[in-house]
Steps between C-alpha positions, in 0.01 A plus 500: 500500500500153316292236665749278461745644748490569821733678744542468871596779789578354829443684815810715627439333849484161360787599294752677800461208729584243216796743430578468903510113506692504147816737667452309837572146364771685244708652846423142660663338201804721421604486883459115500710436190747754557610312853532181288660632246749681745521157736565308197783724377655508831500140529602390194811745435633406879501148393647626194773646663597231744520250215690691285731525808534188573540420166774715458676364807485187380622535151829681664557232728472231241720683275780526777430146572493326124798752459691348792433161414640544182789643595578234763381159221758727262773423825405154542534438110855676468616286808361172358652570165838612629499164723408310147752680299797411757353131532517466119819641425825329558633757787826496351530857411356682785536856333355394189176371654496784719505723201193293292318499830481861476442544151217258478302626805340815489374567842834496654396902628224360731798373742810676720661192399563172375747297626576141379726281798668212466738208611735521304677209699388347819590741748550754225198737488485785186275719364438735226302815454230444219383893583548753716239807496775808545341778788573814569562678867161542551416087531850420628306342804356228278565157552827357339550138477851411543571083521657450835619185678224570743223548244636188302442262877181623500400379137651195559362469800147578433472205233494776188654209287246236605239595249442713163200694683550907446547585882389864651700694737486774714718504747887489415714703694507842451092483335398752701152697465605839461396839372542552114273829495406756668202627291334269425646350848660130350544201682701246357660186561700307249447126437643264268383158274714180521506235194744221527611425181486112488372324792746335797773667269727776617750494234185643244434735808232752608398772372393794719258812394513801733193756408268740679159627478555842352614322214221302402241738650417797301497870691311716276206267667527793793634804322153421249251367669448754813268224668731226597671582868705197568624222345643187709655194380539203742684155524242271655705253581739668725301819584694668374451894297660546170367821393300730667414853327275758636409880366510818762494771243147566539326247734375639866301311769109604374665314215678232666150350622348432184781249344390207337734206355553240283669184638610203264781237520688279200782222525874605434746194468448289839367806706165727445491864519187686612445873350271752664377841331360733692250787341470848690184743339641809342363810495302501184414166624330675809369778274352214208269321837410866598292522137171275585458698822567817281219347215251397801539853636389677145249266407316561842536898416406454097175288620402786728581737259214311248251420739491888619529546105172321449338603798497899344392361167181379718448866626526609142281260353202587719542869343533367182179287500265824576612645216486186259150482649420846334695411192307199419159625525639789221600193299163303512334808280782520252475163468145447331633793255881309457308165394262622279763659291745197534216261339490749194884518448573157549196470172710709347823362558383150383414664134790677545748151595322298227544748231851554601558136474386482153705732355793367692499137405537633162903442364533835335471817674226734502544849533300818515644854423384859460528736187854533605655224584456443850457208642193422646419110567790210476352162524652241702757341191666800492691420824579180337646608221692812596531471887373767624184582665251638351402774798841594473466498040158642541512903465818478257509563156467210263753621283764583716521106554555442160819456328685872433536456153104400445361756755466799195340238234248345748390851640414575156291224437318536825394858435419431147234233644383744792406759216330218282731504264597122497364180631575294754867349461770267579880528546785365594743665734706470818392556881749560795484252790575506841866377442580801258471296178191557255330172415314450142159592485157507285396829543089537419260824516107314560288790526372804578182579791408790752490459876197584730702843483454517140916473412647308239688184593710240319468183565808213311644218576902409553616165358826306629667393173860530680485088469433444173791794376748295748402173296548700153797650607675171692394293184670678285849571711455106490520513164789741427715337805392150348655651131798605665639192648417312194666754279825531752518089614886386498349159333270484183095435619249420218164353421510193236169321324496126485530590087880665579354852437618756766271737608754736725806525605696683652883714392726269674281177324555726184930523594546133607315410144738769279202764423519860551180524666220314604294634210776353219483160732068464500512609095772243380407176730194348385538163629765448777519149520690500139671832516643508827465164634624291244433120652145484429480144671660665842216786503225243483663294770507844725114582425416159609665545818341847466115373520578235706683691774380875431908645573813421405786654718892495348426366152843532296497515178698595160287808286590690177571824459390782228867454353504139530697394806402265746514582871399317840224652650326373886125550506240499748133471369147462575110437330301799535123343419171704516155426728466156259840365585600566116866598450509864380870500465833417696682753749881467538824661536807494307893504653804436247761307694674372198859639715364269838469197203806549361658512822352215623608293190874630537497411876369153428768487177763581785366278767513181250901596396537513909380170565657335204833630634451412870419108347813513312688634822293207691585206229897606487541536895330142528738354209769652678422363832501142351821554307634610823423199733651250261855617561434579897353131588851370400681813680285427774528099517900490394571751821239345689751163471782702553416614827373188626859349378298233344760381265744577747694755729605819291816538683473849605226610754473839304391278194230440706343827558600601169212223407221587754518838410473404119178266608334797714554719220409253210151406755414879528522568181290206393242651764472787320472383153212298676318788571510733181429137334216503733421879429537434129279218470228698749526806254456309185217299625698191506515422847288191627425457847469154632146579709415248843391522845736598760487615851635876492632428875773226400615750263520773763706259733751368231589871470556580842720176556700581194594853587496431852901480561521859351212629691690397827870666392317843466329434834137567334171408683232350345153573596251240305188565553332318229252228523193363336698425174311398187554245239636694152465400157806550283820391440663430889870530373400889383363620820808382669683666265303832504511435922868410479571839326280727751623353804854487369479892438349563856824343682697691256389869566414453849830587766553304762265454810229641226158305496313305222111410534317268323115521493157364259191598483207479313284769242106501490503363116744169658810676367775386702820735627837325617719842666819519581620816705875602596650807638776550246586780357204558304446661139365799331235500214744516241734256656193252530401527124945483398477174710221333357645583146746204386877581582348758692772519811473704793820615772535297759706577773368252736677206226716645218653158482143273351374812340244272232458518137176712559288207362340341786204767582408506109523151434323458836237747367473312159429184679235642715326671148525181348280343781260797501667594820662851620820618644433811724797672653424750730776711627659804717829602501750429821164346614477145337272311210231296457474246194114342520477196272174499353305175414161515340216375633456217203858383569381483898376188690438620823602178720813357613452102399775328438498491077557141402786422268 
């Protein structure tokens, strides 16, 4: 035995009484923990259950009560409205308000039925039905309200009319509590809400509710929850029981004992009801509180269970120890043997380990194989490089791995260098990998040497060359792909010198240029910059900005064909320098877009002859325009005298008319040679605005008093709700007239009782927006584009008679371009429109000070 270790054997008495205390203490503590384990449980799953219990009791009862209250705040709310509704409305037509009472309030099903009385006259009492819930035989003993003489004292008499208070009651005539159901047994009483309509007013009368619990409470709360036993519903105030509900299906007196309840009470009109649900333990209810005792009883029988469990395993372990005893003394003399022998292989296994990790740290993979073929060492690379390991490789033949094809031709070699008939070697060939694929290898044959057993062995080495044949092989895909888009690009790619001597190009380059091929096009260019680009002085301007920038993107230029003809070409180009920033030559490509130029220049040929003819159209309309006023000033002033009878009366009265209408004619038409004058001038550039400061809400309010007669024929309301006005600059007399024409157009195509709203406000840049909304009758798209087009006219059926010229909203547009303004109409059809003026925020002085004159 080594002297450096040393084993000890207890004494088997020593050793059975530690064993004793050991399974003692073990019994001691399984029993302890197993009671508090139990205990535990029990406790904490019967508090468990009683929350979740109570819980659940709760939750029910505040769903029935939240649902209740709803349903009676959903009464209250129909009987306030109703009350509003009647005390708004002009009570002439008592059928007709009936009829929107019932189509504006929904919860009209939550009453019997709604009854709206009246004085008609003093003396006179009437009433009228609002709803009436229709019942079938089986509710026939349900309380039905019917206005007496009796039951119309005792409103009177109890002060109903004094106040506007919603009033409770329970206890008409005939609101008995009787029996709705029998299973569930129902107790019901009806009771109804008073609202007097106006207060100290019995013309506007009362109006009276009539409702019951089962219709605001919902039973499926007892047919679903198998928990709740009764459910009662009490008027404080009088004592009185609305609703009492209570299950028999299932309950007995064992049961009847453990009820609980939940009690709570809310405010209804003047009175306060108070609402008590009581909770009766169900079976599985019982059963559920039966599970702790059924947990504590288990536990106490599992923990007896283990402590007798460990108690054996005591017994046993006494046994066992005698023999271990025996057993360990056998061990101590193997063990000076075991140690001895361990020291030498763990020598061994160091040499071993350090060798190993030599030849494994090495890339390649070393091998060793027999005469044959077979596979005797792998080092560790060749996981690495084929993935799999080498105690599963080793014992397989080294060929068999190999590519099929270069199995035959590599068995040769090997037995031609196992015979000594050639020298080491090296190939190249494929092996298989884990995946199924063969990977590119170095294949070498070292040497040959004998074992301690005398046999031949081969020792080689595998090199991973799979890299370096992916490179070769990706480099030169590069290269053909890289050859095919140049050869097949829609657009012409090529490399230029500074000198003008291309050094490729590619066939499209070749067709935009004229040349057969690419070859033709490199061996008749030798200097570009004089052969195909004929302005010499442009070119050096472009390799300036060539140097100086490094690309040029969308160059356009004219080039020369082989047979002579110019084109336009659009290049993009770039420096291509070498490791000294020295330019080796330019990189570009080549489009022809001489059809896009031409274009272009026949589009701008055509856009000239456009503009000359809209100026001639311009100059003749304003020529015209002045021509045309001459003659209707003295139309205008002659009738103008004649229907004032300056010079006289003109003896008959039809004279008369005969002259106005000749002056309203001659004055409209002068109005609308105004405005194409104005539209003429603003088209040729001609028109001058005279530019001050004016305040924007002056202009507003000499609009509105101008049109303000019409606006009060068609019965229109005006809703202004602009403010904060700023001070403009422009020309004051425009804006009116731009204002005049929107406004004008929003009386027109609004009907009667329609609406018009006026409203400003301000955009983050300052930009300042003047609106003016109507509900007219609103246009489509296209209508909105035909009426901003001049003589654009649009059908009116609101006023055929002052249809317009269809000048205003484009000379009212013109104006607001000629001030840098907008005109934005927004609009819907049978809807209305919105016409936003829009003032820019240079033109905007955001204050209202008076502007001095």
């Amino acid at each position: 035995m080594s002297k450096d270790r040393k084993f000890n054997i207890k004494n088997p008495k020593n050793r059975t009484k530690s064993i004793w205390l050991t399974s003692g203490l073990a019994q001691f503590i399984v029993l302890l923990n197993g009671m508090i384990i139990t205990i535990a449980a029990f406790m904490v799953f019967s508090y468990f259950i009683n929350s979740m219990t109570t819980e659940e009791h709760k939750r029910t009862s505040d769903e029935a009560g939240r649902a209740l209250f709803d349903s009676i705040s959903k009464l209250e709310n129909s009987m306030r409205l109703i009350a509003s509704i009647i005390q708004l409305s002009d009570n002439k037509n008592k059928d007709r308000l009936v009829a929107r009472i019932r189509r504006n309030i929904s919860d009209l099903g939550n009453f019997d039925q709604l009854i709206w009385l009246y004085e008609e006259t003093p003396g006179n009492w009437q009433f009228k039905t609002i709803y009436d819930h229709s019942y079938s035989s089986e509710t026939k003993n349900i309380y039905r309200l019917i206005p007496d003489k009796e039951f119309i004292t005792r409103i009177v008499k109890d002060g109903f009319f004094k106040d506007e208070r919603l009033r409770f009651v329970s206890d008409f005539v005939g609101m008995d509590y009787i029996e709705e159901k029998s299973e569930p047994k129902t107790m019901a009483r009806s009771f109804a809400f008073l609202k007097s309509v106006k207060e100290g007013d019995s013309s506007k009368g009362i109006v009276i509710g009539i409702s019951r619990a089962e219709l605001l409470f919902d039973q499926s709360l007892i047919s679903e929850d198998r928990s709740v036993s009764r459910i009662t519903i009490k008027d404080k105030a009088n004592d009185r029981r609305l609703y009492h509900m209570k299950r028999t299906d299932f309950l007995d007196n064992s049961l009847e004992q453990s009820e609980v309840s939940q009690e709570y009470g809310f405010s209804i009109g003047d009175s306060e009801w108070n609402i008590v649900i009581e909770f009766t333990k169900t079976q599985n209810a019982i059963l559920l509180e039966k599970i702790p005792y059924i947990m504590l009883f288990f536990g106490i029988i599992l923990t007896a269970i283990g402590t007798l469990f460990i108690r054996n395993n005591s017994k046993q372990s006494k046994k066992l120890a005698e023999i271990n005893y025996k057993l360990e003394q056998k061990n101590f003399e193997l063990q000076s043997e075991i140690s001895e022998r361990s020291r030498l292989n763990e020598a061994l296994a160091i040499a071993e380990r350090d060798n190993r990790a030599i030849i494994d740290s090495v890339s390649d993979v070393i091998f060793e194989v027999d005469i044959y073929g077979t596979v005797l060492f792998l080092s560790a690379a060749w996981q690495t490089i084929t993935g799999f390991e080498t105690e599963r490789s080793c014992g397989g033949n080294i060929f068999s791995m190999i590519y099929p094809q270069d199995q035959d031709k590599q068995r040769q070699d090997f037995e031609l260098l196992v015979k000594g008939q050639k020298h080491a070697y090296r190939s190249f060939t494929r092996l298989r990998v884990s995946d199924g694929t063969f990977r590119a290898v170095e294949l070498a044959f070292s040497m040959i040497r004998q074992d301690e057993n005398k046999k031949l062995r081969v020792v080689g080495t595998i090199t991973d060359v799979e890299e370096r044949r992916r490179a070769e092989r990706a480099l030169a895909e590069a290269e053909k792909k890289y050859r095919t888009i140049v050869e097949n690009a829609a657009g012409g790619l090529y490399q230029l010198t500074p000198e003008g001597i291309y050094l490729s190009a590619n066939p499209a380059m070749a067709r935009i240029l004229g040349y057969a091929s690419p070859e033709e096009m490199l061996r008749n260019i030798k200097n570009a910059n004089g052969v195909v680009y004929p302005d010499k002085n442009e070119r050096n301007k472009l390799y300036e900005t060539l140097i100086s920038q490094g690309q040029v993107f969308g160059y356009e230029s004219k080039v020369i064909k082989k047979d002579g003809s110019k084109i336009w070409v659009r290049e993009n180009i770039r420096v291509v320098r070498d490791d000294q920033q020295n330019i080796m030559y330019f990189e570009g490509s080549m489009e022809d877009i001489t059809k896009r130029k031409e274009a272009d220049i026949a589009l701008m040929e055509a856009k000239i002859q456009s503009d000359m003819a809209s100026r001639a159209k311009t100059e003749f309309i304003a020529n015209m325009s002045h021509e045309l006023r001459t003659p209707l000033n003295a139309i205008i002033g002659f009738s103008e005298i004649m229907k004032n009878e300056v010079l006289g009366p003109l003896g008959q009265e039809v004279y008369k008319e005969y002259a106005k209408d000749i002056n309203e004619s001659g004055t409209g038409l002068l109005k609308i040679i105004n405005e194409i004058l104005d539209i003429s001038k603003i088209e040729s550039g001609n028109k001058e605005i005279n530019e001050s400061e004016f305040l924007l809400s002056e202009v507003v309010e000499t609009c509105l008093d101008l049109y303000s007669s019409r606006v009060k024929e068609k019965n229109i309301m005006i809703i202004n709700q602009a403010n904060n006005y700023p001070v403009i600059i422009g020309e004051a007399l425009s804006i009116k007239q731009v204002l005049g024409n929107v406004y004008s157009n929003a009386i027109k195509y609004t009907p009667d009782g329609g609406r018009i709203t006026i409203f400003t406000n301000y955009d983050m840049d300052g930009t300042f927006r003047l609106s003016i909304t109507d509900t007219g009758v609103g246009m489509s798209h296209s209508e909105v584009s035909k009426a901003l087009s001049p003589f654009g006219q649009l059908d009116n059926d609101l006023d055929r008679s002052s249809s317009g010229t269809g000048l205003g909203l484009p000379l009212s547009k013109a104006i607001m371009d000629v001030h840098g303004g907008r005109l934005e109409i927004m609009s819907e059809k049978s809807i209305g429109t919105t016409v936003t003026l829009v003032f820019p925020s240079e033109r905007v002085i955001r204050h209202s000070e008076p502007v001095s004159s």
